[in-house]
Amino acid sequence: MGNSTEHEEKEIRGLLQSDALYNYVLETSVYPREIEPLKELRDITAQHSEAWMGTAPDAGQFITMMLKLLNAKNTIEVGVYTGYSLLLTALTIPEDGKITAIDLNREYYDIGLPIIKKAGVEHKIDFIESKALSALDRLLNDKEKEGSFDYAFVDADKGNYWNYHERLMKLLKVGGVVIYDNTLWGGTVALSCEEEVPEIYKSNWKPILELNKLLAEDPRVQLSHVPLGDGITICRRIY
Ligand code: SAM
Ligand code: CA
């Protein structure tokens, strides 16, 4: 885990009934199996002022298994930050696999890039510095890309998740999977009115609630809403 106890305590932000229980999962099942490049990237990210944005390692471990089960080769990453979920994807897909990774801020990507290079997987990544919506629209303009992706991970601006979903339903092949991150929004989705929502969660509270409702009603996907990390919603395109 991190370098100091104080840091470790700040890092805990799971949804289980206690921080101690979340820590137990991390210490017992996640950290001992986290491979060196991911640990290194997580440690470097922990020094950054927005380290809370990094993907939770327990969710990351699950995503790694999902990628293997799917045999994913051609993937999309919406929201890269320093690249924890990007790196785990690059390390998991085959040698000739490709990740189209989109983020409007290349400076974040550059923080993790030396570790990605050292891990020998940079050649699998096509980094696009752009707003995700226009980047996905550009992908859709290329007819060959339609229905060509096995997997996508969405972890950018929450207010656009549904817009990303509409595009991903065309870009993913039938049977392909998209995972949306932070869909339990620190547990605040269970609160009944906005006044009860802590200030830091307010801005995206309604968009996440709306997204969860829309996804649950979407007949194009099989769905599972899992309390890993900050909540992930796994959607498998069924037609
Ligand atoms: N998955 C990353 C990881 O494992 O560390 C964390 C992603 S972080 C929560 C969100 C990222 O989305 C930030 O790097 C931010 O620059 C990017 N972002 C926010 N709004 C965006 C947009 N409209 N288009 C593209 N990227 C965006
Ligand atoms: Ca996230």
Tab-separated table of C-alpha atoms and ligand atoms in Angstrom:
chain	number	residue	atom	x	y	z
A	1	MET	CA	0.000	0.000	0.000
A	2	GLY	CA	1.131	3.641	0.397
A	3	ASN	CA	4.122	4.894	2.363
A	4	SER	CA	2.631	5.960	5.655
A	5	THR	CA	-0.253	5.014	7.888
A	6	GLU	CA	-1.711	8.486	7.518
A	7	HIS	CA	-1.629	8.139	3.778
A	8	GLU	CA	-3.156	4.683	3.937
A	9	GLU	CA	-6.057	5.947	5.980
A	10	LYS	CA	-6.780	8.716	3.484
A	11	GLU	CA	-6.724	6.198	0.674
A	12	ILE	CA	-9.536	4.106	2.135
A	13	ARG	CA	-12.780	4.965	0.375
A	14	GLY	CA	-14.598	1.747	-0.260
A	15	LEU	CA	-18.268	1.080	0.235
A	16	LEU	CA	-18.118	-1.826	2.634
A	17	GLN	CA	-19.534	-1.602	6.166
A	18	SER	CA	-16.225	-0.394	7.605
A	19	ASP	CA	-12.852	0.901	6.440
A	20	ALA	CA	-11.318	-2.022	8.330
A	21	LEU	CA	-13.253	-4.504	6.196
A	22	TYR	CA	-12.270	-2.740	2.967
A	23	ASN	CA	-8.678	-2.670	4.156
A	24	TYR	CA	-8.924	-6.404	4.880
A	25	VAL	CA	-9.940	-7.083	1.261
A	26	LEU	CA	-7.136	-4.896	-0.053
A	27	GLU	CA	-4.450	-6.350	2.217
A	28	THR	CA	-5.577	-9.978	1.890
A	29	SER	CA	-6.570	-10.356	-1.733
A	30	VAL	CA	-5.639	-7.277	-3.763
A	31	TYR	CA	-2.222	-5.846	-2.804
A	32	PRO	CA	-0.393	-9.194	-2.532
A	33	ARG	CA	-1.355	-9.904	-6.157
A	34	GLU	CA	-0.935	-6.414	-7.574
A	35	ILE	CA	1.918	-6.576	-10.049
A	36	GLU	CA	4.917	-4.260	-9.697
A	37	PRO	CA	4.180	-1.737	-12.496
A	38	LEU	CA	0.659	-1.146	-11.142
A	39	LYS	CA	1.938	-0.749	-7.602
A	40	GLU	CA	4.564	1.704	-8.849
A	41	LEU	CA	1.958	3.700	-10.751
A	42	ARG	CA	-0.339	3.757	-7.727
A	43	ASP	CA	2.534	4.968	-5.514
A	44	ILE	CA	3.471	7.761	-7.942
A	45	THR	CA	-0.182	8.750	-8.292
A	46	ALA	CA	-0.493	8.925	-4.500
A	47	GLN	CA	1.878	11.938	-4.570
A	48	HIS	CA	-0.439	13.815	-6.948
A	49	SER	CA	-2.895	16.404	-5.663
A	50	GLU	CA	-5.847	14.613	-7.312
A	51	ALA	CA	-4.849	11.072	-6.326
A	52	TRP	CA	-8.444	10.312	-5.313
A	53	MET	CA	-9.229	10.086	-9.045
A	54	GLY	CA	-7.228	6.862	-9.513
A	55	THR	CA	-9.209	3.666	-10.040
A	56	ALA	CA	-9.676	1.642	-6.851
A	57	PRO	CA	-7.282	-1.345	-6.938
A	58	ASP	CA	-10.000	-3.838	-5.957
A	59	ALA	CA	-12.075	-2.708	-8.943
A	60	GLY	CA	-8.888	-2.901	-11.025
A	61	GLN	CA	-8.326	-6.506	-10.010
A	62	PHE	CA	-11.861	-7.360	-11.069
A	63	ILE	CA	-11.436	-5.564	-14.406
A	64	THR	CA	-8.295	-7.596	-15.094
A	65	MET	CA	-10.286	-10.791	-14.663
A	66	MET	CA	-13.128	-9.459	-16.828
A	67	LEU	CA	-10.655	-8.626	-19.626
A	68	LYS	CA	-9.275	-12.171	-19.505
A	69	LEU	CA	-12.736	-13.773	-19.456
A	70	LEU	CA	-13.758	-11.640	-22.435
A	71	ASN	CA	-10.547	-12.332	-24.282
A	72	ALA	CA	-10.542	-8.587	-24.911
A	73	LYS	CA	-8.220	-7.338	-27.616
A	74	ASN	CA	-9.631	-4.032	-28.853
A	75	THR	CA	-10.638	-1.677	-26.052
A	76	ILE	CA	-11.598	1.911	-25.219
A	77	GLU	CA	-10.626	3.900	-22.145
A	78	VAL	CA	-12.628	7.083	-21.438
A	79	GLY	CA	-10.829	9.058	-18.706
A	80	VAL	CA	-7.162	8.081	-18.312
A	81	TYR	CA	-5.769	10.320	-15.524
A	82	THR	CA	-2.330	8.834	-14.617
A	83	GLY	CA	-3.299	5.515	-16.202
A	84	TYR	CA	-3.923	2.867	-13.519
A	85	SER	CA	-6.847	1.249	-15.348
A	86	LEU	CA	-5.138	1.907	-18.680
A	87	LEU	CA	-1.944	0.148	-17.595
A	88	LEU	CA	-3.750	-2.863	-16.179
A	89	THR	CA	-5.652	-3.155	-19.462
A	90	ALA	CA	-2.463	-2.828	-21.513
A	91	LEU	CA	-0.786	-5.512	-19.396
A	92	THR	CA	-3.745	-7.878	-19.773
A	93	ILE	CA	-4.702	-7.718	-23.452
A	94	PRO	CA	-2.582	-9.665	-25.965
A	95	GLU	CA	0.599	-8.358	-27.612
A	96	ASP	CA	-1.317	-7.211	-30.705
A	97	GLY	CA	-4.192	-5.724	-28.675
A	98	LYS	CA	-5.091	-2.018	-28.887
A	99	ILE	CA	-6.480	0.524	-26.447
A	100	THR	CA	-7.993	3.769	-27.681
A	101	ALA	CA	-7.400	5.934	-24.615
A	102	ILE	CA	-9.121	9.315	-24.415
A	103	ASP	CA	-8.510	12.160	-21.988
A	104	LEU	CA	-8.705	15.915	-22.400
A	105	ASN	CA	-5.606	16.325	-20.243
A	106	ARG	CA	-2.352	14.825	-21.549
A	107	GLU	CA	-0.369	16.089	-18.565
A	108	TYR	CA	-1.985	13.450	-16.353
A	109	TYR	CA	-1.127	10.701	-18.840
A	110	ASP	CA	2.476	11.914	-18.944
A	111	ILE	CA	2.823	11.258	-15.194
A	112	GLY	CA	2.278	7.526	-15.684
A	113	LEU	CA	3.845	7.221	-19.132
A	114	PRO	CA	7.395	6.362	-17.942
A	115	ILE	CA	5.974	3.379	-16.042
A	116	ILE	CA	3.866	2.337	-19.037
A	117	LYS	CA	7.001	2.515	-21.204
A	118	LYS	CA	9.077	0.586	-18.678
A	119	ALA	CA	6.379	-2.116	-18.609
A	120	GLY	CA	6.789	-2.429	-22.395
A	121	VAL	CA	3.153	-1.855	-23.313
A	122	GLU	CA	3.097	1.671	-24.781
A	123	HIS	CA	2.744	0.261	-28.314
A	124	LYS	CA	-0.735	-1.028	-27.420
A	125	ILE	CA	-1.994	2.462	-26.533
A	126	ASP	CA	-3.381	5.050	-28.918
A	127	PHE	CA	-3.713	8.117	-26.660
A	128	ILE	CA	-6.123	10.769	-27.919
A	129	GLU	CA	-6.022	14.156	-26.199
A	130	SER	CA	-9.588	15.313	-26.663
A	131	LYS	CA	-12.993	15.699	-25.116
A	132	ALA	CA	-14.338	12.170	-25.041
A	133	LEU	CA	-17.631	12.940	-26.757
A	134	SER	CA	-16.019	14.306	-29.913
A	135	ALA	CA	-13.365	11.557	-29.888
A	136	LEU	CA	-16.057	8.852	-29.736
A	137	ASP	CA	-17.965	10.606	-32.527
A	138	ARG	CA	-14.811	10.590	-34.650
A	139	LEU	CA	-14.434	6.845	-34.023
A	140	LEU	CA	-18.036	6.376	-35.141
A	141	ASN	CA	-17.386	8.280	-38.377
A	142	ASP	CA	-15.090	5.424	-39.339
A	143	LYS	CA	-17.589	2.718	-40.341
A	144	GLU	CA	-14.988	-0.004	-39.783
A	145	LYS	CA	-14.871	0.855	-36.081
A	146	GLU	CA	-18.585	0.239	-35.575
A	147	GLY	CA	-19.143	-2.960	-33.586
A	148	SER	CA	-15.398	-3.565	-33.387
A	149	PHE	CA	-14.568	-3.098	-29.686
A	150	ASP	CA	-14.578	-5.860	-27.079
A	151	TYR	CA	-14.497	-3.699	-23.982
A	152	ALA	CA	-14.683	-0.113	-22.726
A	153	PHE	CA	-14.017	1.479	-19.355
A	154	VAL	CA	-15.726	4.806	-18.667
A	155	ASP	CA	-14.325	6.944	-15.858
A	156	ALA	CA	-14.506	10.588	-16.981
A	157	ASP	CA	-17.111	13.355	-16.498
A	158	LYS	CA	-20.132	11.686	-14.940
A	159	GLY	CA	-22.671	14.037	-16.561
A	160	ASN	CA	-21.768	12.610	-19.982
A	161	TYR	CA	-21.871	8.899	-19.112
A	162	TRP	CA	-25.224	8.426	-20.830
A	163	ASN	CA	-23.939	10.217	-23.956
A	164	TYR	CA	-20.919	7.901	-23.907
A	165	HIS	CA	-23.245	4.941	-23.469
A	166	GLU	CA	-25.233	5.827	-26.612
A	167	ARG	CA	-22.012	5.906	-28.642
A	168	LEU	CA	-20.530	2.812	-27.030
A	169	MET	CA	-23.661	0.829	-27.844
A	170	LYS	CA	-22.607	1.295	-31.487
A	171	LEU	CA	-18.847	0.927	-31.040
A	172	LEU	CA	-18.932	-2.257	-28.937
A	173	LYS	CA	-19.566	-5.568	-30.645
A	174	VAL	CA	-22.603	-7.549	-29.512
A	175	GLY	CA	-21.286	-9.444	-26.483
A	176	GLY	CA	-18.853	-6.612	-25.720
A	177	VAL	CA	-18.736	-5.111	-22.232
A	178	VAL	CA	-18.620	-1.555	-20.924
A	179	ILE	CA	-17.878	-0.807	-17.275
A	180	TYR	CA	-18.951	2.524	-15.753
A	181	ASP	CA	-17.018	3.637	-12.683
A	182	ASN	CA	-18.263	5.473	-9.574
A	183	THR	CA	-21.896	4.490	-10.027
A	184	LEU	CA	-22.564	4.290	-6.278
A	185	TRP	CA	-21.004	7.739	-5.805
A	186	GLY	CA	-19.608	7.249	-2.310
A	187	GLY	CA	-22.867	5.606	-1.254
A	188	THR	CA	-24.779	8.878	-1.727
A	189	VAL	CA	-27.102	7.327	-4.327
A	190	ALA	CA	-29.089	5.927	-1.403
A	191	LEU	CA	-29.818	9.406	0.004
A	192	SER	CA	-33.323	10.616	-0.642
A	193	CYS	CA	-32.746	14.350	-1.145
A	194	GLU	CA	-29.949	16.593	-2.376
A	195	GLU	CA	-29.727	18.521	0.909
A	196	GLU	CA	-28.405	15.365	2.602
A	197	VAL	CA	-25.604	14.912	0.046
A	198	PRO	CA	-22.161	16.065	1.250
A	199	GLU	CA	-20.851	19.057	-0.710
A	200	ILE	CA	-18.084	17.125	-2.547
A	201	TYR	CA	-20.631	14.684	-3.961
A	202	LYS	CA	-23.309	17.222	-4.893
A	203	SER	CA	-22.310	18.108	-8.447
A	204	ASN	CA	-22.629	14.605	-9.897
A	205	TRP	CA	-25.264	13.181	-7.598
A	206	LYS	CA	-28.224	13.732	-9.922
A	207	PRO	CA	-26.372	12.657	-13.103
A	208	ILE	CA	-25.338	9.366	-11.449
A	209	LEU	CA	-28.879	8.712	-10.194
A	210	GLU	CA	-30.264	9.426	-13.652
A	211	LEU	CA	-27.623	7.234	-15.307
A	212	ASN	CA	-28.356	4.304	-12.981
A	213	LYS	CA	-32.051	4.553	-13.823
A	214	LEU	CA	-31.448	4.772	-17.569
A	215	LEU	CA	-28.989	1.869	-17.573
A	216	ALA	CA	-31.356	-0.317	-15.546
A	217	GLU	CA	-34.080	0.350	-18.136
A	218	ASP	CA	-31.880	-0.169	-21.191
A	219	PRO	CA	-32.927	-3.362	-23.013
A	220	ARG	CA	-29.732	-3.313	-25.109
A	221	VAL	CA	-27.655	-4.495	-22.159
A	222	GLN	CA	-27.369	-7.203	-19.561
A	223	LEU	CA	-26.356	-5.420	-16.366
A	224	SER	CA	-24.716	-5.964	-13.008
A	225	HIS	CA	-24.258	-3.162	-10.454
A	226	VAL	CA	-21.376	-4.158	-8.201
A	227	PRO	CA	-20.224	-2.473	-4.951
A	228	LEU	CA	-16.525	-2.686	-5.780
A	229	GLY	CA	-14.371	0.408	-5.334
A	230	ASP	CA	-16.847	3.292	-5.624
A	231	GLY	CA	-19.380	1.103	-7.413
A	232	ILE	CA	-19.075	-0.179	-10.953
A	233	THR	CA	-21.828	-1.000	-13.410
A	234	ILE	CA	-21.016	-3.738	-15.890
A	235	CYS	CA	-23.074	-3.680	-19.086
A	236	ARG	CA	-22.859	-6.404	-21.729
A	237	ARG	CA	-24.293	-5.419	-25.101
A	238	ILE	CA	-26.866	-8.033	-26.038
A	239	TYR	CA	-28.051	-6.617	-29.384
B	1	SAM	N1	-9.379	5.671	-14.913
B	1	SAM	C1	-8.410	6.575	-14.351
B	1	SAM	C2	-7.429	5.820	-13.483
B	1	SAM	O1	-7.472	4.591	-13.439
B	1	SAM	O2	-6.611	6.476	-12.815
B	1	SAM	C3	-9.063	7.718	-13.598
B	1	SAM	C4	-9.801	8.702	-14.439
B	1	SAM	S1	-10.173	10.209	-13.604
B	1	SAM	C5	-11.383	9.753	-12.456
B	1	SAM	C6	-11.096	11.153	-14.769
B	1	SAM	C7	-10.333	11.629	-15.986
B	1	SAM	O3	-11.291	12.060	-16.950
B	1	SAM	C8	-9.400	12.817	-15.763
B	1	SAM	O4	-8.098	12.488	-16.190
B	1	SAM	C9	-9.970	13.944	-16.621
B	1	SAM	O5	-8.988	14.730	-17.257
B	1	SAM	C10	-10.780	13.165	-17.649
B	1	SAM	N2	-11.936	13.882	-18.207
B	1	SAM	C11	-12.842	14.630	-17.538
B	1	SAM	N3	-13.775	15.101	-18.392
B	1	SAM	C12	-13.435	14.637	-19.621
B	1	SAM	C13	-14.003	14.778	-20.910
B	1	SAM	N4	-15.113	15.481	-21.118
B	1	SAM	N5	-13.399	14.171	-21.937
B	1	SAM	C14	-12.263	13.435	-21.744
B	1	SAM	N6	-11.683	13.274	-20.545
B	1	SAM	C15	-12.262	13.858	-19.496
B	2	CA	CA	-13.236	6.580	-11.033
